[in-house]
Structure formats: C-alpha cells, structure tokens
Coordinates of C-alpha atoms (C1' of nucleotides) in Angstrom, one line a residue:
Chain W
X1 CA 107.9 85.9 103.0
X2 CA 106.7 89.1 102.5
X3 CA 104.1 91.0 103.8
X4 CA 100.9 91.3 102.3
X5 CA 101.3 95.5 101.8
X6 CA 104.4 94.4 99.4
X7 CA 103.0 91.5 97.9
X8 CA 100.0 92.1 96.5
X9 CA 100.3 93.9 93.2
X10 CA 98.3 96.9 93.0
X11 CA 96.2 97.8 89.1
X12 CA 97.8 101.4 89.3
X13 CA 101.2 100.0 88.5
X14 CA 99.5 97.0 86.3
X15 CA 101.6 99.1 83.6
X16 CA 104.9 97.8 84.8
X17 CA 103.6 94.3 84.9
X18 CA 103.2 93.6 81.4
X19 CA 103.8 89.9 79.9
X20 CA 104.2 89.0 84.1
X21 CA 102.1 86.6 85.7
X22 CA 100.4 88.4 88.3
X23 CA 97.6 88.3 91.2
X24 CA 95.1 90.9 92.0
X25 CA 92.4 91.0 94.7
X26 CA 89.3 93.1 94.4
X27 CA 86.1 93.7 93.7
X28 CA 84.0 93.5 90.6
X29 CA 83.2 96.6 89.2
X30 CA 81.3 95.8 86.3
X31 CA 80.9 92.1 83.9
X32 CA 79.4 92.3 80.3
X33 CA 79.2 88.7 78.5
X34 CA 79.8 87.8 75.2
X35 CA 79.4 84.1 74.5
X36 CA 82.8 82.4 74.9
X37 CA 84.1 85.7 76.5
X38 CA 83.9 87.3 79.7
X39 CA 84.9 90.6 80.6
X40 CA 85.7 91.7 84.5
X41 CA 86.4 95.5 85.5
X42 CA 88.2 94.8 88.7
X43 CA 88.8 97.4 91.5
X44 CA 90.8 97.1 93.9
X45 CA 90.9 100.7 95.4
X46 CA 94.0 101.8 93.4
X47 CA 92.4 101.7 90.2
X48 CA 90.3 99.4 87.5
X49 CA 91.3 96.8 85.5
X50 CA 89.9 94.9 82.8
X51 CA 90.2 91.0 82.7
X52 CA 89.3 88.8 80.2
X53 CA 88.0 85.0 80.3
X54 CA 88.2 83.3 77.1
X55 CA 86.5 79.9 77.3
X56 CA 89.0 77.8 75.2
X57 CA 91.5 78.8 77.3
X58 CA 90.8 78.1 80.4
X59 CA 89.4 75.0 83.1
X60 CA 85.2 74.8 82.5
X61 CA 85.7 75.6 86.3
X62 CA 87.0 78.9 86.2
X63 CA 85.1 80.1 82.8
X64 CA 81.7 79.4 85.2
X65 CA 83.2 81.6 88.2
X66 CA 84.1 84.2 85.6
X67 CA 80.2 83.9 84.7
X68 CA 78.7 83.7 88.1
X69 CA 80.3 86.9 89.0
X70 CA 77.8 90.2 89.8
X71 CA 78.7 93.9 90.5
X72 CA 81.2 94.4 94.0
X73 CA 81.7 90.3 94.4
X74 CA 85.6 89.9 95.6
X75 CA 87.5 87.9 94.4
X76 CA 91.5 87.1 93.4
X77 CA 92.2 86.8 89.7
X78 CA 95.3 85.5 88.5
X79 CA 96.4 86.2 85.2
X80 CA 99.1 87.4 82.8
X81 CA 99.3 91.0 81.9
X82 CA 99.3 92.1 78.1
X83 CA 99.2 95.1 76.8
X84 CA 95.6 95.4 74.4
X85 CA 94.2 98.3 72.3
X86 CA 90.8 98.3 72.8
X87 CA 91.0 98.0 76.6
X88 CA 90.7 100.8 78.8
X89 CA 94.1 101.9 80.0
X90 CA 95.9 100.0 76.9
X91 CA 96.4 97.1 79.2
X92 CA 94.5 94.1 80.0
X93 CA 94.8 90.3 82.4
X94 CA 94.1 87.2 80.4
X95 CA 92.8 85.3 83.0
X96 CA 94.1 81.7 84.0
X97 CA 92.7 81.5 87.7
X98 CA 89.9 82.8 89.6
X99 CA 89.2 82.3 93.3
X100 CA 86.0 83.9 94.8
X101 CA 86.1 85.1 98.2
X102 CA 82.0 86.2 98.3
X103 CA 79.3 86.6 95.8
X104 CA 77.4 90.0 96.1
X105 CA 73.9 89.6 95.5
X106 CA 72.1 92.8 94.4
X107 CA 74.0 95.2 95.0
X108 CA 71.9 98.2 95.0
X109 CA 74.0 101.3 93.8
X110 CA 73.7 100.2 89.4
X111 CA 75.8 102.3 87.1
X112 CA 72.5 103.7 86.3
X113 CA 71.5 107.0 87.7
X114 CA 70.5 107.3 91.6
X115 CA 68.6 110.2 94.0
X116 CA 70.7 112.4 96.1
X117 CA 68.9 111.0 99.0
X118 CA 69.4 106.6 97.7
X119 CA 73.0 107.5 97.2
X120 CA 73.3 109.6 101.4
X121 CA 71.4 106.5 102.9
X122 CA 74.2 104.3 100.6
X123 CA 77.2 106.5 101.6
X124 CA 79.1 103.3 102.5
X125 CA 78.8 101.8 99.6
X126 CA 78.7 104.8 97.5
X127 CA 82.5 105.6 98.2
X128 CA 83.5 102.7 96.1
X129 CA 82.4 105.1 92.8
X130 CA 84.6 105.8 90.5
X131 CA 83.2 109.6 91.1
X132 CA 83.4 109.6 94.8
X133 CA 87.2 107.6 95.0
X134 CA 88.4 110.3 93.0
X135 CA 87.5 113.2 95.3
X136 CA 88.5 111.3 98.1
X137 CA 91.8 111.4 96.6
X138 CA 91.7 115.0 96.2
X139 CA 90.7 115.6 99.8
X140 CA 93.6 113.3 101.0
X141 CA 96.2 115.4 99.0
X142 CA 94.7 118.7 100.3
X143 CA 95.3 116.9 103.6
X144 CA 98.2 116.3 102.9
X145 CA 99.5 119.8 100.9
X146 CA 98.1 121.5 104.2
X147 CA 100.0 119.4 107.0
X148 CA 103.2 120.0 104.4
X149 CA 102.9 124.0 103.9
X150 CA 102.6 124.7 107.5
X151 CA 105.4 122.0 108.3
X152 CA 107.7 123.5 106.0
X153 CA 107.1 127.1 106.8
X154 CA 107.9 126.8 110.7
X155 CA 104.5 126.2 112.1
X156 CA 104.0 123.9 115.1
X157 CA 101.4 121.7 115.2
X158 CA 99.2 122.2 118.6
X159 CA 96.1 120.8 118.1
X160 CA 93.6 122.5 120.3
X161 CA 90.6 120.4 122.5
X162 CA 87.4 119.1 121.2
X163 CA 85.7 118.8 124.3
X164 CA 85.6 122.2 125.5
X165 CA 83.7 123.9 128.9
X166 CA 82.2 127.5 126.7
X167 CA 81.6 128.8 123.4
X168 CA 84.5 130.7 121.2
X169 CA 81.3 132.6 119.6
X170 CA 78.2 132.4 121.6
X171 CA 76.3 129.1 122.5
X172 CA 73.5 129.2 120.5
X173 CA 75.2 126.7 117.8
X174 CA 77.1 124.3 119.9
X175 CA 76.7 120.9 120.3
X176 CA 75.9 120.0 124.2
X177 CA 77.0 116.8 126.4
X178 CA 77.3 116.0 130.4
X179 CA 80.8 116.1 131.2
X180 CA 81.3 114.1 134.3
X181 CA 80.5 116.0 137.6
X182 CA 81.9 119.1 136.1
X183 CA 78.5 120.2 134.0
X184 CA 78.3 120.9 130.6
X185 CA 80.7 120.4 128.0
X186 CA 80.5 121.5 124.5
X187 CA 81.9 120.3 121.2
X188 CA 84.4 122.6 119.9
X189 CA 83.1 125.3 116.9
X190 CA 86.9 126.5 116.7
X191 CA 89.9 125.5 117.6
X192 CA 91.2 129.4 117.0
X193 CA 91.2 130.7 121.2
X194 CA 93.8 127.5 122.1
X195 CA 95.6 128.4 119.0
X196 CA 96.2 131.6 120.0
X197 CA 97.5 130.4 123.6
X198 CA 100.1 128.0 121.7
X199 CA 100.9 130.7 119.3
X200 CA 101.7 132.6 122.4
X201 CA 104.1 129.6 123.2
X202 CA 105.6 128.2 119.8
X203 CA 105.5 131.6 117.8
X204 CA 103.7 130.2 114.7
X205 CA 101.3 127.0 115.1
X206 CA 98.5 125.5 113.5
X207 CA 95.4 123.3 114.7
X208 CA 93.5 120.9 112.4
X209 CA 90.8 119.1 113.3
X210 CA 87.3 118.2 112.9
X211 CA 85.0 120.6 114.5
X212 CA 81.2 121.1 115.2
X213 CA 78.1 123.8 114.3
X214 CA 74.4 123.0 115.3
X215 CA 73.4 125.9 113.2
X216 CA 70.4 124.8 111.6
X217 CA 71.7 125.1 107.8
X218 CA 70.5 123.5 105.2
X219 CA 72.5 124.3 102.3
X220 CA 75.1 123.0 99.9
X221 CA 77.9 124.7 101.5
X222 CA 77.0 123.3 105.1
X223 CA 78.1 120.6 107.7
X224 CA 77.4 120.3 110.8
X225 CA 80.9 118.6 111.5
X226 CA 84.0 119.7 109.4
X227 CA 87.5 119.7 109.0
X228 CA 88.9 123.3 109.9
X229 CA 92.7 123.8 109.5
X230 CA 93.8 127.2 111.8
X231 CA 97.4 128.7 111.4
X232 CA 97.9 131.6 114.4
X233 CA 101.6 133.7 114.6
X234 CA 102.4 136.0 116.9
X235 CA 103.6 139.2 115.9
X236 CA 101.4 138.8 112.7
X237 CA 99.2 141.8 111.7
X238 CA 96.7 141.5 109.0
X239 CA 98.5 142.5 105.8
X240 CA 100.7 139.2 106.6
X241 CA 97.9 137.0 107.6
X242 CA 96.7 137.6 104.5
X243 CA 99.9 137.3 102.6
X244 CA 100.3 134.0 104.0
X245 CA 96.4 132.8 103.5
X246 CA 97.2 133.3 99.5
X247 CA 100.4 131.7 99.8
X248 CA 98.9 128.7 101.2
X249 CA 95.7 128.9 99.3
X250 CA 97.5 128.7 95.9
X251 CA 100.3 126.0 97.4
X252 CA 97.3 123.5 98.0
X253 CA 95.8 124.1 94.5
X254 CA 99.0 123.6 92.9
X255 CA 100.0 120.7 94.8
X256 CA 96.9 119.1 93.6
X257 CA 97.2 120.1 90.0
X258 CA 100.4 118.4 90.1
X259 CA 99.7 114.8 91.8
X260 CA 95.8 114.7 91.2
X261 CA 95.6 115.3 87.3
X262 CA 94.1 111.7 86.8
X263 CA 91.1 112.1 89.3
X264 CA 90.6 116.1 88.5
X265 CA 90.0 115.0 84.8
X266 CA 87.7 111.8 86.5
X267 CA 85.8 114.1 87.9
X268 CA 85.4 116.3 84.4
X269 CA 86.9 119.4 86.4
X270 CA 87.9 122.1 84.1
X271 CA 91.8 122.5 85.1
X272 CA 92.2 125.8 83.1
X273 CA 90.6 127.4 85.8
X274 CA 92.5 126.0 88.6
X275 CA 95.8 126.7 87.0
X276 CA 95.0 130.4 87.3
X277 CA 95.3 130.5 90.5
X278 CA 98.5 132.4 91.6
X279 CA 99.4 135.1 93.1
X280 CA 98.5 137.6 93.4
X281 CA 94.8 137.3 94.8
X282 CA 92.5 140.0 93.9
X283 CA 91.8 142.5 97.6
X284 CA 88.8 144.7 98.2
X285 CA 88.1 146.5 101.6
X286 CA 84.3 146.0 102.7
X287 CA 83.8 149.8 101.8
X288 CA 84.7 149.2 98.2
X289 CA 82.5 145.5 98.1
X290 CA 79.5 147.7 99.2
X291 CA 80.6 150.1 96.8
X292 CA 80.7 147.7 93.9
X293 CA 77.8 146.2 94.8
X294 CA 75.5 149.4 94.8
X295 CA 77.2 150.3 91.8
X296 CA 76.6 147.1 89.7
X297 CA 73.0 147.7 91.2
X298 CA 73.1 144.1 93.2
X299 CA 70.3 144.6 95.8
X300 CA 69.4 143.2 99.1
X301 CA 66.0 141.5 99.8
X302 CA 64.5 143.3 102.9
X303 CA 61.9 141.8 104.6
X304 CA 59.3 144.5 105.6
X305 CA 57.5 144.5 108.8
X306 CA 53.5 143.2 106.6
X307 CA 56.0 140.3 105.1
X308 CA 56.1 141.4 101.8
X309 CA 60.0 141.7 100.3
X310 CA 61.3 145.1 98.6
X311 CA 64.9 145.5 97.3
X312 CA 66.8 148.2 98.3
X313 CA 70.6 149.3 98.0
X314 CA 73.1 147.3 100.0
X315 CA 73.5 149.3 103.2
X316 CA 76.8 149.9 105.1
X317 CA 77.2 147.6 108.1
X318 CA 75.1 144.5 106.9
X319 CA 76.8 141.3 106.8
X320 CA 77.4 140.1 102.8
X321 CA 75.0 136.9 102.4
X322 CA 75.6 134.4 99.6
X323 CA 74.0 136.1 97.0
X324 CA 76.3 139.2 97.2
X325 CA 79.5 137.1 97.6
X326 CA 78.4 135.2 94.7
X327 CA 77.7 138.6 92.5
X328 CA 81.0 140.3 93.9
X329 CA 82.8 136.8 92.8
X330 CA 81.3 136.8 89.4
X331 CA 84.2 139.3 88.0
X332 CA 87.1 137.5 89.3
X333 CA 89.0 134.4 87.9
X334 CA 91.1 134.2 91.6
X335 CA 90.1 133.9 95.0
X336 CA 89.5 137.9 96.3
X337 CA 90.2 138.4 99.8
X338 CA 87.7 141.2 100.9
X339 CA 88.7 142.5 104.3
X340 CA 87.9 145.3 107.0
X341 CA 84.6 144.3 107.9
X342 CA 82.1 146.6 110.2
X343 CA 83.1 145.7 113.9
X344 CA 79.5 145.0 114.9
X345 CA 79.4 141.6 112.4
X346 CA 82.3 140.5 113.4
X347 CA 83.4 138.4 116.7
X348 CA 84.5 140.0 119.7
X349 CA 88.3 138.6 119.5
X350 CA 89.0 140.6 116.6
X351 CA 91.1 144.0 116.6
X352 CA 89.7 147.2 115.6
X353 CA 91.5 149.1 112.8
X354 CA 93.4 151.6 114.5
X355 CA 92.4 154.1 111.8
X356 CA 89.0 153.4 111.6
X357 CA 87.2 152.0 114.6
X358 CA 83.9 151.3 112.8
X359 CA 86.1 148.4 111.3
X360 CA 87.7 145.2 111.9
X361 CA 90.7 143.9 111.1
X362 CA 89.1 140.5 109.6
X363 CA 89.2 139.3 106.3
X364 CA 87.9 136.3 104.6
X365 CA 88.5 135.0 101.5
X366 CA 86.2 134.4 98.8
X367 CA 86.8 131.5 96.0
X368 CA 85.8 131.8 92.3
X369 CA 83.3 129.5 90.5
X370 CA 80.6 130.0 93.5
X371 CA 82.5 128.3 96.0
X372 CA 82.1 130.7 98.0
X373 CA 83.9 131.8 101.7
X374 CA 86.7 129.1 102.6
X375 CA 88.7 131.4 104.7
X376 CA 87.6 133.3 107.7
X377 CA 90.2 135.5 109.5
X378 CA 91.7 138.5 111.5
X379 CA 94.3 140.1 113.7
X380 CA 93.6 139.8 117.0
X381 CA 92.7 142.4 120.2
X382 CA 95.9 142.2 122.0
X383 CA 94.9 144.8 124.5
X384 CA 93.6 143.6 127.8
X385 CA 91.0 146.2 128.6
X386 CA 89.6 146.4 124.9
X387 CA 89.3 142.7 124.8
X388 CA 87.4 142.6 128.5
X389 CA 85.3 145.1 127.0
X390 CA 84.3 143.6 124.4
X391 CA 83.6 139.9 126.3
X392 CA 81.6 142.1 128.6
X393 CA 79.5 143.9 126.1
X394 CA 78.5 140.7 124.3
X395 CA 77.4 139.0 127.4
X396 CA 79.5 136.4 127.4
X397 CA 80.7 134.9 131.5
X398 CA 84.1 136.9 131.9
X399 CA 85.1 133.7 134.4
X400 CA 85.2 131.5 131.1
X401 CA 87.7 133.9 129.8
X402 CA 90.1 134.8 132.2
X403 CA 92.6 132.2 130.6
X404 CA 92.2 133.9 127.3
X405 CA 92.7 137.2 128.8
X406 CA 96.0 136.2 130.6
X407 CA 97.3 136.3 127.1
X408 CA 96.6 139.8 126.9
X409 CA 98.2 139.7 130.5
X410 CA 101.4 138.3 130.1
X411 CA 103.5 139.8 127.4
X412 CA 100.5 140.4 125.1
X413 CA 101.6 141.0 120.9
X414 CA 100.0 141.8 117.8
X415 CA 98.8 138.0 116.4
X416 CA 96.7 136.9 113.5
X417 CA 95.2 133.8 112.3
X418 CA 92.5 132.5 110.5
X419 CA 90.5 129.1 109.9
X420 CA 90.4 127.6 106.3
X421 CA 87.3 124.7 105.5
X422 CA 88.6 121.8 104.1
X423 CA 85.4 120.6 103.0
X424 CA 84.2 123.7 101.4
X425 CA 87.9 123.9 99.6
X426 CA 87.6 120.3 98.4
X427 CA 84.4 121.7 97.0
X428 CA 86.1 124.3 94.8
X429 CA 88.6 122.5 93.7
X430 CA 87.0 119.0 92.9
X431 CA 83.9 120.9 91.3
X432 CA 81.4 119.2 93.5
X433 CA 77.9 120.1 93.4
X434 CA 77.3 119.6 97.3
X435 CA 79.5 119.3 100.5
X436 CA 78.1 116.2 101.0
X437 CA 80.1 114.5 98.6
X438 CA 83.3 116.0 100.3
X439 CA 83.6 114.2 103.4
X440 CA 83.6 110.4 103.4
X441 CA 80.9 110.2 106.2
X442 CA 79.1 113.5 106.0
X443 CA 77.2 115.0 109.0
X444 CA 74.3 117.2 108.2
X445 CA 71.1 118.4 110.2
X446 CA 69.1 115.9 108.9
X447 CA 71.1 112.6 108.6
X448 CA 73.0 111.0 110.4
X449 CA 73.2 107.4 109.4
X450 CA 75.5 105.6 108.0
Chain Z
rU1 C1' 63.1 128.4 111.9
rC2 C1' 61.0 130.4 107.2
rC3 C1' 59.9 129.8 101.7
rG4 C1' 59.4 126.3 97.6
rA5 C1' 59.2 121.2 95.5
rA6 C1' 58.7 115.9 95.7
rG7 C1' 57.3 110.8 97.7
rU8 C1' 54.4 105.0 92.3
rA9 C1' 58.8 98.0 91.4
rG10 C1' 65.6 97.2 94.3
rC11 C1' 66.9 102.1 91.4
rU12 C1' 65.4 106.4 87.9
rC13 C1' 60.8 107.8 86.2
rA14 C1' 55.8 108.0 83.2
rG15 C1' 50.7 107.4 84.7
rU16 C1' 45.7 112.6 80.6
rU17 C1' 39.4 115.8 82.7
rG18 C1' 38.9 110.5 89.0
rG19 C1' 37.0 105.0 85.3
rU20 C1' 38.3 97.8 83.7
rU21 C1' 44.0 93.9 85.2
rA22 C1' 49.2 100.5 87.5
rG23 C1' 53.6 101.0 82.8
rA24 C1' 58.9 101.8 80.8
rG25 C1' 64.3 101.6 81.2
rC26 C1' 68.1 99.8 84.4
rA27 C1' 69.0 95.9 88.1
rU28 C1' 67.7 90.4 89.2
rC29 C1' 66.8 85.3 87.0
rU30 C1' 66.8 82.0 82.1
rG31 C1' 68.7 81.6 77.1
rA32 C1' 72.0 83.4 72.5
rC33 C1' 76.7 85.7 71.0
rU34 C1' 85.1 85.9 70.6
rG35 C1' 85.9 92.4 72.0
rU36 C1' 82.3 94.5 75.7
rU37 C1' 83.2 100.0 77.6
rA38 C1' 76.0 102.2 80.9
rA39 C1' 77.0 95.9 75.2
rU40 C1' 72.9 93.9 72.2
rC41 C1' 68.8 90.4 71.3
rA42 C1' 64.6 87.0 73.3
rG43 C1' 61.9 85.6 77.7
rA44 C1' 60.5 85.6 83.2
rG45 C1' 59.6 87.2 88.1
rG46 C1' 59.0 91.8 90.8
rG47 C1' 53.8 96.9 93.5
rU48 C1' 50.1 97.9 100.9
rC49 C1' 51.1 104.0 94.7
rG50 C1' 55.0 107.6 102.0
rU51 C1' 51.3 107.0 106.5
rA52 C1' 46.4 107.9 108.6
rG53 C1' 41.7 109.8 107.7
rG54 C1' 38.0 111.9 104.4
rU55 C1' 34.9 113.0 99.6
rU56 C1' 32.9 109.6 95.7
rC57 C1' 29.2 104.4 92.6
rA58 C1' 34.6 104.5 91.7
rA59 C1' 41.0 107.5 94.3
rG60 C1' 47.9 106.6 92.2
rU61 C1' 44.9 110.9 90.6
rC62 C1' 40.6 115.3 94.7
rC63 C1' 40.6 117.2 100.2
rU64 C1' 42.9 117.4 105.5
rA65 C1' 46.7 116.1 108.9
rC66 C1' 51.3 113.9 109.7
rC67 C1' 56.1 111.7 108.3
rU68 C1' 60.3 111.6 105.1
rU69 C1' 63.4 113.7 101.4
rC70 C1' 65.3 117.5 98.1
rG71 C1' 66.4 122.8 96.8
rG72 C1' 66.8 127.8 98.7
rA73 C1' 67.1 131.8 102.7
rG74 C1' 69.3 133.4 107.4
rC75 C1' 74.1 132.0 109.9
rC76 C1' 78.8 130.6 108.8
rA77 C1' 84.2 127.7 107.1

RNA sequence: UCCGAAGUAGCUCAGUUGGUUAGAGCAUCUGACUGUUAAUCAGAGGGUCGUAGGUUCAAGUCCUACCUUCGGAGCCA
C-alpha cells in the first residue's frame, strides 16, 4: 500500500489524469449553483480545480453534499477527469462521490475585497489566497536558488548563532532576553561577525537565517524579524564582492523566471522587467550619487532648529534616505550597486579605502521598480590596530570583541561579504505592495498575533 | 519617536448645515435556474456607530482625552 505522499493525486498534474478515475482531497475554494448543477473550485495547495455535480447523474445523497458545501469546507471528491472548454484550466472532474470531512461555517476572508489590517489579524487564513500561495511560492524558490548558488559555487554553509551575548552594530535595536545566570543575551541583528570567523575557517561560507531589529520602523520595507542570507570569502576585496553580489542577484531572478512563470503572471507581475536583469549591473561611487543627485536638483529636507523644513542641496557625508535611493533608481532598468560610502555612516568593521580614507569600502545594492536596498556590504578591516580603533572610538566594550579581533590576530586577510534580505527581494521580484505579504507569519512593531 | 489619515452590520463602504425607525453591496439563511468563473433573480435575519466623558431640546455627525489601525519620515536588509 502506498503512502499517502504517493497516493494522493495532486490538481497540478490533474492534466495527466484525463478520462482516469481519480480522488482529490481539499478544500472548497469557491461553489456557484445552477439548478441541477453544481460547481466546486477545489484547492488542495497544489492548485485549483473545478468539479462539477450534475443531479441526474449522481445518488440524491451526494448532489445534497455537493449543495451543502460553503467556502474552505474539506472534503474528498471522487470523480473522473475530462477534459472541458469552458473550464478553467481546459480540464474539469465530473463528480461521482463526495465525502466531507468538515463543514466551514463563515468563513470570514470572501472573495470580496478586505482591509490591510482584517487580512494581518487573518494571516492564517489569508495564506490559502490564490494571491498570497503564489508569492509563497516565489519566496520558496528564492530559498531555494539561494541555498543552490552558494552550494554550487564552493561556499560552506556555517550558520552563525541567534542567541548572541553583544550587539554586531550598537544595542540600541536589539531584542533583549535573560540568559541563564550569564546576564543578558540578545537576538542576533547579523549573522555577518561569526561569518567572518568561519570564513576564516572554510575559505568561502554563507549564513542564512532569520534575524531580528527592534528599530521602531514603520514602513513598507520593514520587519522586525527577517530572513538575511550572508556570503563572507576570504581573500575577497570589494570589486569581487561585488562581482559575486550581481552574479547571485541575477541567478535568483532567473531561476525564478524559469520555474515560477505561473504564479509571477498570478500575481499580474510584469516579467519584461525582470527578464532585464543581467549582467552587467549599473555602478556608481557615492561621490558620483551625490553628484547626480545635486545635478538632477533632488534635494534634502532639513529640519531647521524653529521646526520649519527648507530644502537644500544634498550634502557630502549624509546617509542617502529613501527618497534619494528611489530618485537615483528612477533612471535605471537594473539593480545599481552604489558603493564607497563616507566612513562616518558606515559600521566600524568595514575597511577604509586605501586611497581615500574619508571612504569605505561598502556597497549596497539598490533594486529597480522602488524596491529599494536588498544588499548591504563591504570588505572588511583586516588590520588589528585599525579595527581596535575603531571598536574603541565607537564606544563599544573591547572585552566583547576580543574573539573578533583574534581574527585580525591570527593570520588576518583581506575578506568581504555582505547580507542580502530575502523579504525585501521577494518584494521586488513578486511586485508586492508591502513586506508584510512576503513572509508567511510577518513580525512587525505593532503586531504580533497570529 | 515625529508628521498625516481613519475607526458605522461578519467584510468593504455611504450617511448632507446636528433632526423621526442608521443604509447599500458582498457574506449568511430560504427559494428559482444544466455551464458558473467575484453568476443572476426573489425574499429574510443581522448594529452598544472604537472607548470614556462633555456641549445640546436632540449627537453616527460638534468638543476633549484615551485606545486601535493605516500611510509616511528617520534607521536599515
């Protein structure tokens, strides 16, 4: 007898079924009666198929389940499969036998339109949308096309902690919990300071995990727990980190456009744009962002000391917000890597340019279509006294770091890495409105149920 | 944290300068129909108008506070 994972047939291969008897279990996705005919959507997770009750043809029995069936009730249909015109899909179940496993009263997500905040409180239910199953499906393949990139390139997966005993970044956005006798312990914001200890060990790794920012954002780009995948390689400097963040970046949008063409065009997503993603990426240096920026006349909102807002030029050394990312982005089909960053907005850990000290060697990468930032990166300080300096001057406890400075101790090299958000590329890619709707169970600063 | 918007039926919304018994569509229930794709048609039930206080002869509507939600900023992936 076989198991049920190779018995039961699935409605994404009904196709291959046709004139066969077969026997699908699932829920009801939608009914419509017409007299002596009933129609069933069912879903069973792999797809949605229609079934058909014709009175005449069946026991009085079965005709009155087919009737007494509402929106998500599950049930087993049995039924042969014919191939039919005016059905969705061109194929169709003629129903001979229904058994009904639970009758769903009032269900309360209607395919009528629902509120933002109806469908967040509903989020359990909400995943069984046609909508929300398709980008589900897309954020399982980017999974997947990340885990198989770095797999097939000779990275080493080394996942770093969750629980960890200090910020990566500064504490004021960490999630706190009592750890036992041993204090505090704080829910990792990056997994990248392990990474570059296993890098130091396997040559080229990658962590991928969930991990966690209390920043107090309220925006459609923001989680407060997300999916961050971080490649590290020794003896990488920037030029190859970023050579291998558009290699990878165009390998998960390709691998999409080829197994998730169905749910892309589910989801209405203009494919055009995605297929123009290849290499090259556009590149731009911070200088010549600012540059742009004054030149297109994009200006900055300054606060001024009585409250009141003026606009002035974008000044070297500010940190580009959202608006200017979205301006600079406005010009560019591609993703656009901009990159050498003023030191002072950038994290301790990362190297200054040997040529220009008032820059970093960080880049991130900026999608098209608003997305915005979904890569954050740079080529690490490898030298031990500029990197104690640097812990030092940003008044971080030196005692917390003396593990991540015997990597600088012992046989210390040039390394790179850099942290790409799932959630904010399975934004880009499906064409989602909001990050909410790109994690199955999102976590935001103000909700937390279901 | 700051700025802005909104809370009326299970859901999405309308409700005029304050004025009799607060409306519609969908959903639910009953009935009709052999091709529906968010079916259609006929009928029925369904409300502490976010909470508390105030103004008034009279408050869904005006005022105050609070709560909740949504959008944006900063910060970031």
């Amino acid at each position: 007898m076989a198991s049920a994972y190779q018995s039961y047939q699935t409605i994404e291969r009904l196709q291959e079924a046709i004139g066969q008897e077969v026997t699908l279990n699932g829920w009801v996705y939608d009914t419509t009666g017409k007299g002596k005919l009933q129609f069933i959507k069912l879903r069973d997770g792999s797809g949605i198929a229609q079934c058909v009750v014709f009175k005449p043809n069946v026991a009085e029995e079965v005709f009155e389940a087919a009737k007494s069936l509402t929106q998500e009730s599950s049930v087993r249909i049995v039924g042969t499969v014919r191939a039919e015109e005016r059905a969705p899909g061109g194929v169709e179940v003629d129903v001979k036998e229904i058994k009904i496993w639970q009758i769903a009263k009032d269900y309360p997500i209607t395919p009528k339109e629902h509120g933002d905040a109806f469908l967040m409180e509903n989020r359990h239910l909400w995943l069984r949308s046609t909508r929300q199953h398709a980008i589900m499906r897309v954020r399982a393949t980017i999974v997947k096309a990340i885990r198989d990139f770095f797999d097939g390139n000779g990275f080493t997966l080394m996942d770093s902690p969750i629980l960890t005993p200090a910020a990566c970044e500064g504490t004021s956005t960490l999630f706190e919990t009592e750890y036992f006798d041993l204090g505090k312990a704080y829910l990792s914001q990056s997994g990248q300071l392990y990474g570059e200890a296993s890098a130091m060990a396997q040559g080229k790794i990658y962590t991928f995990g969930p991990t966690f920012r209390a920043e107090k954002s309220k925006t459609r780009r923001h989680l407060t727990e997300f999916w961050m995948v971080e490649p590290e390689a020794a003896f990488f400097e920037l030029a190859d980190d970023m050579d291998l963040a558009e290699d990878f970046v165009e390998y998960i949008v390709q691998t999409v456009l080829k197994h998730r063409q169905q749910e892309l065009a589910a989801l209405g997503r203009d494919v055009t744009k995605l297929e123009k993603v290849r290499r090259p990426f556009h590149r731009m240096s911070y200088t010549e962002a600012v540059e742009w920026l004054n030149k297109n006349n994009v200006k900055l909102n300054r606060k001024q000391a009585d409250g009141t807002e003026i606009q002035v030029d974008f000044p070297w050394g500010e940190d580009f917000g959202a608006p200017q990312e979205e301006a600079l982005m406005q010009q560019f089909e591609k993703p656009c890597i901009v990159h050498r960053y003023p030191t002072e907005v950038k994290a301790f850990y990362m190297k200054r340019d040997p040529e220009n000290p008032k820059v970093a060697l960080a880049m991130d990468m900026l999608a098209p279509e608003g997305a915005g930032e979904i890569i954050g990166g740079s080529q690490r300080e490898d030298d031990f006294e500029a990197l104690k300096e640097r812990i030092l001057s940003h008044d971080l406890p030196l005692e917390s770091f003396e593990w991540y400075l015997d990597l600088r101790r012992y046989g210390s090299v040039p390394h790179s890495g850099f942290g790409l958000g799932l959630e904010r590329t399975v934004k880009w890619i499906t064409g989602a409105e909001h990050i909410r709707e790109t994690n199955p169970y999102p976590r935001m600063i103000y909700r937390i149920q279901p």
